[in-house]
Amino acid sequence: GKDQLKGDKLPTNILEIVPGKFNETDWLLLLENDDAEDFVADVFDSIWTDASKQIQQIYIDRQLLPFTMMMTENALSSVI
């Protein structure tokens, strides 16, 4: 009874990708870390894109009046 139960346990087979150095568990951890890095990169890219668009819009808003005044002055100067 008891002896047979102990003998029925199967050894855990771990896939060795690089024997003695790198196994399936290491591979899965590496993939999880890679996914985390991709997530952070995506978040950073999103923040960077949004910030760039806002900076560009602020720049355009600040330059609109001076540009309009300059073009108006040039147009009036050429008429006179």
N, CA, C and O atoms as a DFTB+ gen file, in Angstrom:
320 C
 N C O
     1  1       0.777      -1.183       0.000
     2  2       0.000       0.000       0.000
     3  2       0.826       1.257       0.000
     4  3       0.902       1.966      -1.004
     5  1       1.474       1.546       1.180
     6  2       2.198       2.818       1.311
     7  2       3.397       2.880       0.370
     8  3       3.664       3.912      -0.245
     9  1       4.117       1.759       0.267
    10  2       5.308       1.746      -0.580
    11  2       4.952       1.983      -2.047
    12  3       5.694       2.633      -2.783
    13  1       3.818       1.452      -2.451
    14  2       3.417       1.614      -3.842
    15  2       3.028       3.067      -4.138
    16  3       3.272       3.551      -5.244
    17  1       2.419       3.778      -3.158
    18  2       2.057       5.177      -3.367
    19  2       3.299       6.028      -3.579
    20  3       3.318       6.916      -4.430
    21  1       4.346       5.744      -2.789
    22  2       5.593       6.502      -2.956
    23  2       6.214       6.230      -4.318
    24  3       6.770       7.134      -4.942
    25  1       6.124       5.008      -4.771
    26  2       6.710       4.640      -6.049
    27  2       5.904       5.151      -7.227
    28  3       6.427       5.242      -8.338
    29  1       4.633       5.488      -7.007
    30  2       3.778       5.958      -8.095
    31  2       4.056       7.411      -8.482
    32  3       3.652       7.852      -9.558
    33  1       4.737       8.150      -7.620
    34  2       5.032       9.549      -7.947
    35  2       5.984       9.605      -9.132
    36  3       7.031       8.958      -9.142
    37  1       5.600      10.390     -10.124
    38  2       6.449      10.545     -11.297
    39  2       7.395      11.715     -11.078
    40  3       6.989      12.750     -10.550
    41  1       8.631      11.562     -11.473
    42  2       9.558      12.690     -11.332
    43  2       9.126      13.829     -12.249
    44  3       8.627      13.604     -13.352
    45  1       9.326      15.045     -11.775
    46  2       8.977      16.214     -12.568
    47  2       9.995      16.359     -13.688
    48  3      11.198      16.457     -13.444
    49  1       9.505      16.371     -14.900
    50  2      10.389      16.542     -16.054
    51  2      10.436      18.018     -16.410
    52  3       9.414      18.621     -16.737
    53  1      11.611      18.585     -16.347
    54  2      11.808      19.981     -16.713
    55  2      12.580      19.992     -18.019
    56  3      13.651      19.396     -18.136
    57  1      12.020      20.677     -18.987
    58  2      12.664      20.773     -20.290
    59  2      13.922      21.619     -20.160
    60  3      13.867      22.774     -19.737
    61  1      15.042      21.038     -20.523
    62  2      16.320      21.753     -20.485
    63  2      16.568      22.356     -21.868
    64  3      16.784      21.628     -22.838
    65  1      16.536      23.662     -21.954
    66  2      16.782      24.329     -23.231
    67  2      18.281      24.356     -23.502
    68  3      18.732      24.003     -24.592
    69  1      19.045      24.776     -22.505
    70  2      20.500      24.657     -22.532
    71  2      20.830      23.792     -21.321
    72  3      20.778      24.274     -20.189
    73  1      21.168      22.525     -21.541
    74  2      21.344      21.589     -20.425
    75  2      22.235      22.139     -19.313
    76  3      23.371      22.560     -19.533
    77  1      21.657      22.115     -18.100
    78  2      22.388      22.553     -16.920
    79  2      22.462      24.061     -16.750
    80  3      22.948      24.543     -15.727
    81  1      21.994      24.805     -17.722
    82  2      22.117      26.267     -17.668
    83  2      20.776      26.991     -17.776
    84  3      20.536      27.958     -17.053
    85  1      19.910      26.535     -18.666
    86  2      18.712      27.296     -19.005
    87  2      17.576      26.317     -19.261
    88  3      17.612      25.541     -20.216
    89  1      16.554      26.362     -18.384
    90  2      15.448      25.418     -18.539
    91  2      14.153      26.144     -18.907
    92  3      14.133      27.360     -19.098
    93  1      13.079      25.367     -19.002
    94  2      11.794      25.921     -19.422
    95  2      11.303      27.010     -18.469
    96  3      10.736      28.008     -18.915
    97  1      11.513      26.832     -17.170
    98  2      11.108      27.835     -16.185
    99  2      11.848      29.147     -16.431
   100  3      11.251      30.223     -16.392
   101  1      13.156      29.049     -16.685
   102  2      13.941      30.252     -16.996
   103  2      13.397      30.936     -18.252
   104  3      13.306      32.162     -18.314
   105  1      13.040      30.129     -19.245
   106  2      12.506      30.661     -20.498
   107  2      11.202      31.414     -20.256
   108  3      11.010      32.511     -20.782
   109  1      10.304      30.827     -19.460
   110  2       9.025      31.475     -19.179
   111  2       9.220      32.778     -18.409
   112  3       8.525      33.760     -18.668
   113  1      10.159      32.794     -17.466
   114  2      10.460      34.030     -16.736
   115  2      11.006      35.098     -17.681
   116  3      10.676      36.278     -17.563
   117  1      11.842      34.666     -18.612
   118  2      12.397      35.595     -19.598
   119  2      11.286      36.195     -20.458
   120  3      11.299      37.391     -20.752
   121  1      10.327      35.362     -20.858
   122  2       9.205      35.862     -21.658
   123  2       8.352      36.841     -20.863
   124  3       7.897      37.849     -21.405
   125  1       8.128      36.548     -19.565
   126  2       7.361      37.468     -18.721
   127  2       8.068      38.810     -18.610
   128  3       7.432      39.860     -18.699
   129  1       9.381      38.778     -18.417
   130  2      10.152      40.023     -18.326
   131  2      10.087      40.787     -19.640
   132  3       9.986      42.014     -19.644
   133  1      10.145      40.067     -20.755
   134  2      10.070      40.707     -22.064
   135  2       8.708      41.368     -22.254
   136  3       8.618      42.477     -22.781
   137  1       7.645      40.680     -21.820
   138  2       6.302      41.266     -21.901
   139  2       6.212      42.527     -21.054
   140  3       5.597      43.512     -21.464
   141  1       6.826      42.500     -19.870
   142  2       6.812      43.674     -18.991
   143  2       7.554      44.836     -19.653
   144  3       7.103      45.980     -19.591
   145  1       8.688      44.542     -20.284
   146  2       9.448      45.589     -20.971
   147  2       8.641      46.162     -22.136
   148  3       8.645      47.372     -22.364
   149  1       7.953      45.295     -22.867
   150  2       7.110      45.765     -23.972
   151  2       5.991      46.659     -23.450
   152  3       5.671      47.679     -24.061
   153  1       5.397      46.277     -22.319
   154  2       4.322      47.072     -21.722
   155  2       4.836      48.457     -21.346
   156  3       4.198      49.465     -21.650
   157  1       5.995      48.505     -20.681
   158  2       6.574      49.788     -20.274
   159  2       6.916      50.622     -21.508
   160  3       6.685      51.831     -21.526
   161  1       7.459      49.984     -22.526
   162  2       7.795      50.706     -23.760
   163  2       6.539      51.281     -24.411
   164  3       6.558      52.405     -24.912
   165  1       5.452      50.516     -24.406
   166  2       4.192      51.009     -24.975
   167  2       3.642      52.195     -24.183
   168  3       3.161      53.167     -24.766
   169  1       3.714      52.112     -22.849
   170  2       3.242      53.217     -22.006
   171  2       4.089      54.458     -22.266
   172  3       3.554      55.554     -22.431
   173  1       5.413      54.286     -22.302
   174  2       6.314      55.409     -22.562
   175  2       6.024      56.028     -23.927
   176  3       5.971      57.250     -24.060
   177  1       5.836      55.182     -24.940
   178  2       5.550      55.679     -26.284
   179  2       4.253      56.479     -26.307
   180  3       4.167      57.519     -26.960
   181  1       3.258      55.994     -25.599
   182  2       1.975      56.701     -25.535
   183  2       2.132      58.065     -24.866
   184  3       1.610      59.067     -25.355
   185  1       2.851      58.094     -23.749
   186  2       3.089      59.360     -23.044
   187  2       3.876      60.313     -23.938
   188  3       3.539      61.493     -24.040
   189  1       4.920      59.806     -24.583
   190  2       5.766      60.627     -25.449
   191  2       4.953      61.221     -26.603
   192  3       5.090      62.404     -26.918
   193  1       4.116      60.406     -27.224
   194  2       3.298      60.867     -28.344
   195  2       2.323      61.950     -27.898
   196  3       2.197      62.988     -28.548
   197  1       1.631      61.701     -26.781
   198  2       0.667      62.691     -26.282
   199  2       1.358      63.996     -25.900
   200  3       0.863      65.078     -26.217
   201  1       2.494      63.898     -25.222
   202  2       3.229      65.098     -24.812
   203  2       3.717      65.873     -26.038
   204  3       3.638      67.101     -26.068
   205  1       4.216      65.168     -27.033
   206  2       4.697      65.828     -28.254
   207  2       3.577      66.572     -28.967
   208  3       3.773      67.690     -29.445
   209  1       2.399      65.950     -29.037
   210  2       1.259      66.608     -29.675
   211  2       0.855      67.865     -28.910
   212  3       0.547      68.892     -29.515
   213  1       0.855      67.785     -27.587
   214  2       0.486      68.951     -26.780
   215  2       1.518      70.061     -26.918
   216  3       1.156      71.232     -27.025
   217  1       2.785      69.709     -26.917
   218  2       3.854      70.706     -27.080
   219  2       3.732      71.380     -28.445
   220  3       3.866      72.599     -28.551
   221  1       3.478      70.593     -29.481
   222  2       3.318      71.157     -30.821
   223  2       2.128      72.111     -30.872
   224  3       2.218      73.182     -31.473
   225  1       1.027      71.734     -30.252
   226  2      -0.162      72.592     -30.258
   227  2       0.100      73.892     -29.508
   228  3      -0.324      74.956     -29.959
   229  1       0.788      73.825     -28.375
   230  2       1.131      75.034     -27.615
   231  2       2.033      75.937     -28.454
   232  3       1.843      77.153     -28.480
   233  1       3.013      75.346     -29.138
   234  2       3.919      76.118     -29.985
   235  2       3.143      76.830     -31.095
   236  3       3.348      78.018     -31.344
   237  1       2.257      76.097     -31.753
   238  2       1.460      76.701     -32.831
   239  2       0.586      77.827     -32.284
   240  3       0.497      78.896     -32.888
   241  1      -0.056      77.587     -31.141
   242  2      -0.905      78.625     -30.539
   243  2      -0.103      79.883     -30.222
   244  3      -0.592      80.994     -30.423
   245  1       1.119      79.719     -29.730
   246  2       1.948      80.879     -29.369
   247  2       2.495      81.604     -30.593
   248  3       2.763      82.804     -30.530
   249  1       2.663      80.901     -31.696
   250  2       3.227      81.511     -32.897
   251  2       2.167      82.096     -33.827
   252  3       2.493      82.871     -34.726
   253  1       0.919      81.738     -33.622
   254  2      -0.138      82.155     -34.543
   255  2      -0.297      83.673     -34.609
   256  3      -0.314      84.238     -35.703
   257  1      -0.412      84.334     -33.479
   258  2      -0.606      85.784     -33.471
   259  2       0.613      86.521     -34.033
   260  3       0.446      87.386     -34.893
   261  1       1.842      86.209     -33.575
   262  2       2.996      86.906     -34.164
   263  2       3.109      86.684     -35.679
   264  3       3.446      87.612     -36.414
   265  1       2.833      85.474     -36.145
   266  2       2.896      85.193     -37.580
   267  2       1.832      85.995     -38.336
   268  3       2.111      86.577     -39.384
   269  1       0.632      86.017     -37.801
   270  2      -0.459      86.766     -38.438
   271  2      -0.123      88.252     -38.500
   272  3      -0.365      88.901     -39.518
   273  1       0.432      88.793     -37.422
   274  2       0.814      90.211     -37.394
   275  2       1.900      90.496     -38.432
   276  3       1.833      91.507     -39.130
   277  1       2.888      89.626     -38.538
   278  2       3.967      89.814     -39.492
   279  2       3.427      89.780     -40.925
   280  3       3.785      90.622     -41.748
   281  1       2.572      88.811     -41.212
   282  2       2.008      88.709     -42.560
   283  2       1.122      89.915     -42.881
   284  3       1.115      90.399     -44.013
   285  1       0.382      90.393     -41.895
   286  2      -0.461      91.580     -42.090
   287  2       0.409      92.797     -42.365
   288  3       0.117      93.586     -43.265
   289  1       1.477      92.949     -41.590
   290  2       2.401      94.074     -41.782
   291  2       3.029      94.017     -43.170
   292  3       3.129      95.041     -43.847
   293  1       3.450      92.836     -43.596
   294  2       4.041      92.686     -44.937
   295  2       3.028      93.026     -46.032
   296  3       3.361      93.688     -47.015
   297  1       1.803      92.570     -45.851
   298  2       0.759      92.848     -46.854
   299  2       0.462      94.340     -46.920
   300  3       0.329      94.901     -48.007
   301  1       0.355      94.991     -45.746
   302  2       0.081      96.432     -45.723
   303  2       1.253      97.218     -46.290
   304  3       1.052      98.224     -46.971
   305  1       2.474      96.773     -46.017
   306  2       3.661      97.468     -46.534
   307  2       3.711      97.399     -48.054
   308  3       4.117      98.363     -48.705
   309  1       3.310      96.290     -48.616
   310  2       3.359      96.161     -50.077
   311  2       2.236      96.956     -50.751
   312  3       2.366      97.335     -51.914
   313  1       1.148      97.211     -50.042
   314  2       0.040      97.997     -50.586
   315  2       0.403      99.475     -50.573
   316  3       0.068     100.209     -51.503
   317  1       1.079      99.904     -49.532
   318  2       1.402     101.328     -49.371
   319  2       2.563     101.704     -50.204
   320  3       2.978     102.863     -50.198
